Short mmCIF file of C-alpha atoms in Angstrom, two decimals:
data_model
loop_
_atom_site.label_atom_id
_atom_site.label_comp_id
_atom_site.label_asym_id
_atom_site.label_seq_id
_atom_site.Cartn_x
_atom_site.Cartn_y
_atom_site.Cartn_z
CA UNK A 1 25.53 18.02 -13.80
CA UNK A 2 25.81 15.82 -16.56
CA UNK A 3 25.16 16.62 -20.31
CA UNK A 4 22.03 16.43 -21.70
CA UNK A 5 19.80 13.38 -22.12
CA UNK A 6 20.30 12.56 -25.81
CA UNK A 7 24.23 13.47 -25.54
CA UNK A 8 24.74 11.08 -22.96
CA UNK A 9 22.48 8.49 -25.46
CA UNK A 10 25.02 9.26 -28.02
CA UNK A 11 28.02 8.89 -26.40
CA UNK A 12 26.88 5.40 -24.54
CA UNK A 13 25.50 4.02 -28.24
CA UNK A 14 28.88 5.11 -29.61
CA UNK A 15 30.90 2.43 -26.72
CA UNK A 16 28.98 -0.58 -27.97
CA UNK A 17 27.03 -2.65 -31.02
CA UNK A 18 23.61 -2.00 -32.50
CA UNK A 19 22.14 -4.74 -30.92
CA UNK A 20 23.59 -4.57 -27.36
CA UNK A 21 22.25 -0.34 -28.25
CA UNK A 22 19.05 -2.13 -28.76
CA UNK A 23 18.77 -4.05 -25.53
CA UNK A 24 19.77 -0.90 -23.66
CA UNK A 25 16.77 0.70 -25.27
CA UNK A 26 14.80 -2.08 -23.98
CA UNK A 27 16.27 -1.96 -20.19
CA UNK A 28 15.68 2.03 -20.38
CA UNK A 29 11.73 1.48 -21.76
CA UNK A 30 11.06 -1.21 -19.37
CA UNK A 31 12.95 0.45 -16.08
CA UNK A 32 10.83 4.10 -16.74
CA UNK A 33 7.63 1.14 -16.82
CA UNK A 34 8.63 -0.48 -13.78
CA UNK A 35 9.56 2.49 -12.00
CA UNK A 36 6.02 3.96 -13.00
CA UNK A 37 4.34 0.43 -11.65
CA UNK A 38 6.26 0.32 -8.26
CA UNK A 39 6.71 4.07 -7.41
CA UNK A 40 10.22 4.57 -7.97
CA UNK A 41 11.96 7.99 -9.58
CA UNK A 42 11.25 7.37 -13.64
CA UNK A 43 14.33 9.82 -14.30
CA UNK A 44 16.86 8.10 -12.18
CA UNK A 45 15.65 4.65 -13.53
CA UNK A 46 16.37 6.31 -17.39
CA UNK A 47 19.64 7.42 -16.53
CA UNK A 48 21.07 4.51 -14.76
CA UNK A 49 19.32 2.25 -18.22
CA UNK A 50 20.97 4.39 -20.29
CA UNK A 51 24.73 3.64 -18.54
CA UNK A 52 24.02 0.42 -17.26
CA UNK A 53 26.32 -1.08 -20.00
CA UNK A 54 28.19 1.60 -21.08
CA UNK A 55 31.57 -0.27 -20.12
CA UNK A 56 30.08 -3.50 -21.39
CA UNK A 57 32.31 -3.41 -24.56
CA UNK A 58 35.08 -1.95 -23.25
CA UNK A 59 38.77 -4.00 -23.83
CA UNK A 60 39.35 -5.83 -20.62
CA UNK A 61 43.13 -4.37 -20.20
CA UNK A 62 41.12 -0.87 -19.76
CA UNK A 63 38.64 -2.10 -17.52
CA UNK A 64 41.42 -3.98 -15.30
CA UNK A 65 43.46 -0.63 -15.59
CA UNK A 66 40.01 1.20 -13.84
CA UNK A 67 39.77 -1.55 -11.19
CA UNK A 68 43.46 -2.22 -10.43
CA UNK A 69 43.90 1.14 -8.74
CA UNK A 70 40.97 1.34 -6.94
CA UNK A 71 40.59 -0.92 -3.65
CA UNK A 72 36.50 -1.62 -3.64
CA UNK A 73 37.59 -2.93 -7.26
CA UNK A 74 40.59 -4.96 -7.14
CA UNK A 75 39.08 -8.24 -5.30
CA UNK A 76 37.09 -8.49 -8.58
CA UNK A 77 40.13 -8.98 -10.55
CA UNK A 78 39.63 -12.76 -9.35
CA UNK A 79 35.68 -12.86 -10.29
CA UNK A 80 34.56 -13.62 -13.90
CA UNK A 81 35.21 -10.60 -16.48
CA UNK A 82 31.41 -10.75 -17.29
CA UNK A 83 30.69 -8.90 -13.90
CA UNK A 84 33.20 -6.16 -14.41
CA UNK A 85 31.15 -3.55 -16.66
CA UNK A 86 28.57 -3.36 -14.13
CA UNK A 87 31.25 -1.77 -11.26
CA UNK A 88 33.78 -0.17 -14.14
CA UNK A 89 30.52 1.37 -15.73
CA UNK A 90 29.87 3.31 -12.26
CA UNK A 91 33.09 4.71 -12.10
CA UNK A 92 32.77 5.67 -15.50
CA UNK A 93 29.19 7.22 -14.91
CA UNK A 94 30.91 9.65 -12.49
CA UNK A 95 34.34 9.88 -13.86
CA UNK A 96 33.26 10.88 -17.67
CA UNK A 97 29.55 11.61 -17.26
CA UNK A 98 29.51 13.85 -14.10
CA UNK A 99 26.46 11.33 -12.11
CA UNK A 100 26.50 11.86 -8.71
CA UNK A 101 23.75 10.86 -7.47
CA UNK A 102 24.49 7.10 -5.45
CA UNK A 103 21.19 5.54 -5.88
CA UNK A 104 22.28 5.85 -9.66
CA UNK A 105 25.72 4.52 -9.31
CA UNK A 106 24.18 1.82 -7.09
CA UNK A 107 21.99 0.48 -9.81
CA UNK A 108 24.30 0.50 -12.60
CA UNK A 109 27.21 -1.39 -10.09
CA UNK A 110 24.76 -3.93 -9.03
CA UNK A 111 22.61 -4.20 -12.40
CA UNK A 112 24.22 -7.62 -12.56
CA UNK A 113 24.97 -8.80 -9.91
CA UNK A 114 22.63 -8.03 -7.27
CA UNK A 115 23.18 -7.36 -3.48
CA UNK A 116 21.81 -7.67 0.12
CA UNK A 117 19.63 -4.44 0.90
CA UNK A 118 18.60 -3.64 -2.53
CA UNK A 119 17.39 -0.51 -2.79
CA UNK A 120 14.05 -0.37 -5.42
CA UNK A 121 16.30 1.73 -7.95
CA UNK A 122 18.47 -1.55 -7.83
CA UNK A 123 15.81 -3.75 -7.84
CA UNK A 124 14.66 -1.85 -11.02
CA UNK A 125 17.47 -1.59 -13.23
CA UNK A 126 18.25 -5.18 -12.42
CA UNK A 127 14.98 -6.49 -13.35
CA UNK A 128 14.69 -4.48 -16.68
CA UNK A 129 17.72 -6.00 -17.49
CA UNK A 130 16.42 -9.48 -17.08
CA UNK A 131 12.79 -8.72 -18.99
CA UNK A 132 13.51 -6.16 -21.51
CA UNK A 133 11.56 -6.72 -24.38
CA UNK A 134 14.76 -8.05 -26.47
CA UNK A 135 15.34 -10.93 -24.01
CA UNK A 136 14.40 -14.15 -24.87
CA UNK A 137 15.86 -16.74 -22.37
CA UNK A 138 13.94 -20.38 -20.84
CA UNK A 139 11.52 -18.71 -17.91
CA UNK A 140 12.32 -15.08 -18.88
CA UNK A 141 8.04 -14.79 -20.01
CA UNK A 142 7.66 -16.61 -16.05
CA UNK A 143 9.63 -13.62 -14.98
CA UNK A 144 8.00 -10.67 -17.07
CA UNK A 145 4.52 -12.04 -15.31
CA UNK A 146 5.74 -11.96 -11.59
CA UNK A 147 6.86 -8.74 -12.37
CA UNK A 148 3.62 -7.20 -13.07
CA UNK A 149 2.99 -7.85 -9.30
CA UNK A 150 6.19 -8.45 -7.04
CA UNK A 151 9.71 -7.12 -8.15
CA UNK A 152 11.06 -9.07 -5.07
CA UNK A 153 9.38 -12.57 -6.93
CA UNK A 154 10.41 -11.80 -10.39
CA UNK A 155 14.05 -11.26 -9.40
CA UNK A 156 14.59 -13.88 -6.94
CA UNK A 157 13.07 -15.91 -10.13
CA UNK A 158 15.56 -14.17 -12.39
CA UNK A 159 18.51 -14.79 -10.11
CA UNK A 160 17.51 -18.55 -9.89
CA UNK A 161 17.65 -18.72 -13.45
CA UNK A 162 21.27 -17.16 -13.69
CA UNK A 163 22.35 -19.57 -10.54
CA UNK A 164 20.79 -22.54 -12.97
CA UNK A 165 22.77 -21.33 -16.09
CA UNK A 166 25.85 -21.21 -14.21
CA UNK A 167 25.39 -24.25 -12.45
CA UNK A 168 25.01 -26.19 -15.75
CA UNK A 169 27.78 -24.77 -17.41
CA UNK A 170 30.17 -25.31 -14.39
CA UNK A 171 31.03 -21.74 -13.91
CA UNK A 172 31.70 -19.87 -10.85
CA UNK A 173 29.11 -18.26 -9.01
CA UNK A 174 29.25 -14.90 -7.31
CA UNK A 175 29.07 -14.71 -3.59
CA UNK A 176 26.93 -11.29 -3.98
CA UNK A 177 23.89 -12.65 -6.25
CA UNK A 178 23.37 -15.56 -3.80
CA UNK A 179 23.59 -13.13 -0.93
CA UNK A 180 20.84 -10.63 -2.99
CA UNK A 181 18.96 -13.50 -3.70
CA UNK A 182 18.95 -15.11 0.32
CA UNK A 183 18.06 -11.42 1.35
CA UNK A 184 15.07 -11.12 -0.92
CA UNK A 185 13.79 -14.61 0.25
CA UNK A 186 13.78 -12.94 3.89
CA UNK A 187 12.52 -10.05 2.82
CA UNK A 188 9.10 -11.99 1.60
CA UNK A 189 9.28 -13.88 4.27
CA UNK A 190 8.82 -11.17 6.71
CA UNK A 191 5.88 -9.35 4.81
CA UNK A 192 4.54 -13.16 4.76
CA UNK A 193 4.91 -13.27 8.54
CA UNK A 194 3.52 -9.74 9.37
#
């Protein structure tokens, strides 16, 4: 098992700046909330807060070292760096921090990303991410309200606002967060049609 609770809080604080320490206090407050709200495990939705960034900081030689060997990783050497600490920072979650458990791992890989079949740990640790209290974004208030009654709303919401952002700037967009977003669409649309 993995060390205590405010070891591992130490450790993670240690890999990155106050305020980025800050807004994973916010995504581990607000995940525990939304777990509570949508009847998910409160202690799995802490731990995966608490690492969901630990790699966020991390020098991008030694995150490319982490993926280059490993053959899930590698095809991400061609995405945008911003998407790396999310699947480095599960590898490090089990590699230095001893979590095993894959719902866990799951949330921290796709905390950014998204993906089809999102489990509600995912769903989650994604959404805290988006609403923590320390977010202030265009539409990120719109968000925080659908989430009081639909995570499946608030995140297809969020994920339209990232889509926008990238859009505007010209950037690439990747294949997986239009994929989680399509799949949560259908996934409303069938509880619509039941």
């Amino acid at each position: 098992m993995y060390m205590d609770r405010n070891q591992l809080m130490e450790s993670v604080r240690a890999q990155m700046p106050e305020k980025r320490w800050n807004h994973t206090l916010g995504v581990m407050q607000t995940a525990v909330e939304l777990a509570k709200r949508y009847g998910v495990d409160e202690q799995q939705a802490d731990l995966a807060a608490i690492l969901h960034d630990v790699a966020k900081y991390w020098r991008t030689d030694t995150m490319e070292e982490i993926m280059r060997g490993n053959p899930e990783l590698e095809p991400l050497l061609t995405q945008d760096k911003e998407l790396w600490h999310a699947f480095v920072g599960a590898v490090v979650a089990e590699r230095d921090y001893g979590i095993t458990d894959p719902l866990v791992l799951d949330a921290i890989r796709y905390h950014t990303s998204g993906r089809e079949k999102m489990t509600m740990l995912d769903k989650v640790v994604c959404l805290a991410d988006y609403i923590e209290p320390g977010r202030e974004f265009p539409g990120v208030d719109k968000i925080r309200e659908l989430a009081k009654d639909s995570l499946e709303r608030a995140l297809i919401a969020g994920f339209d606002s990232t889509l926008s952002f990238l859009i505007e700037r010209g950037k690439r967009i990747f294949p997986l967060t239009v994929l989680a977003r399509n799949d949560l669409i259908m996934t409303l649309k069938e509880e619509a049609d039941v």
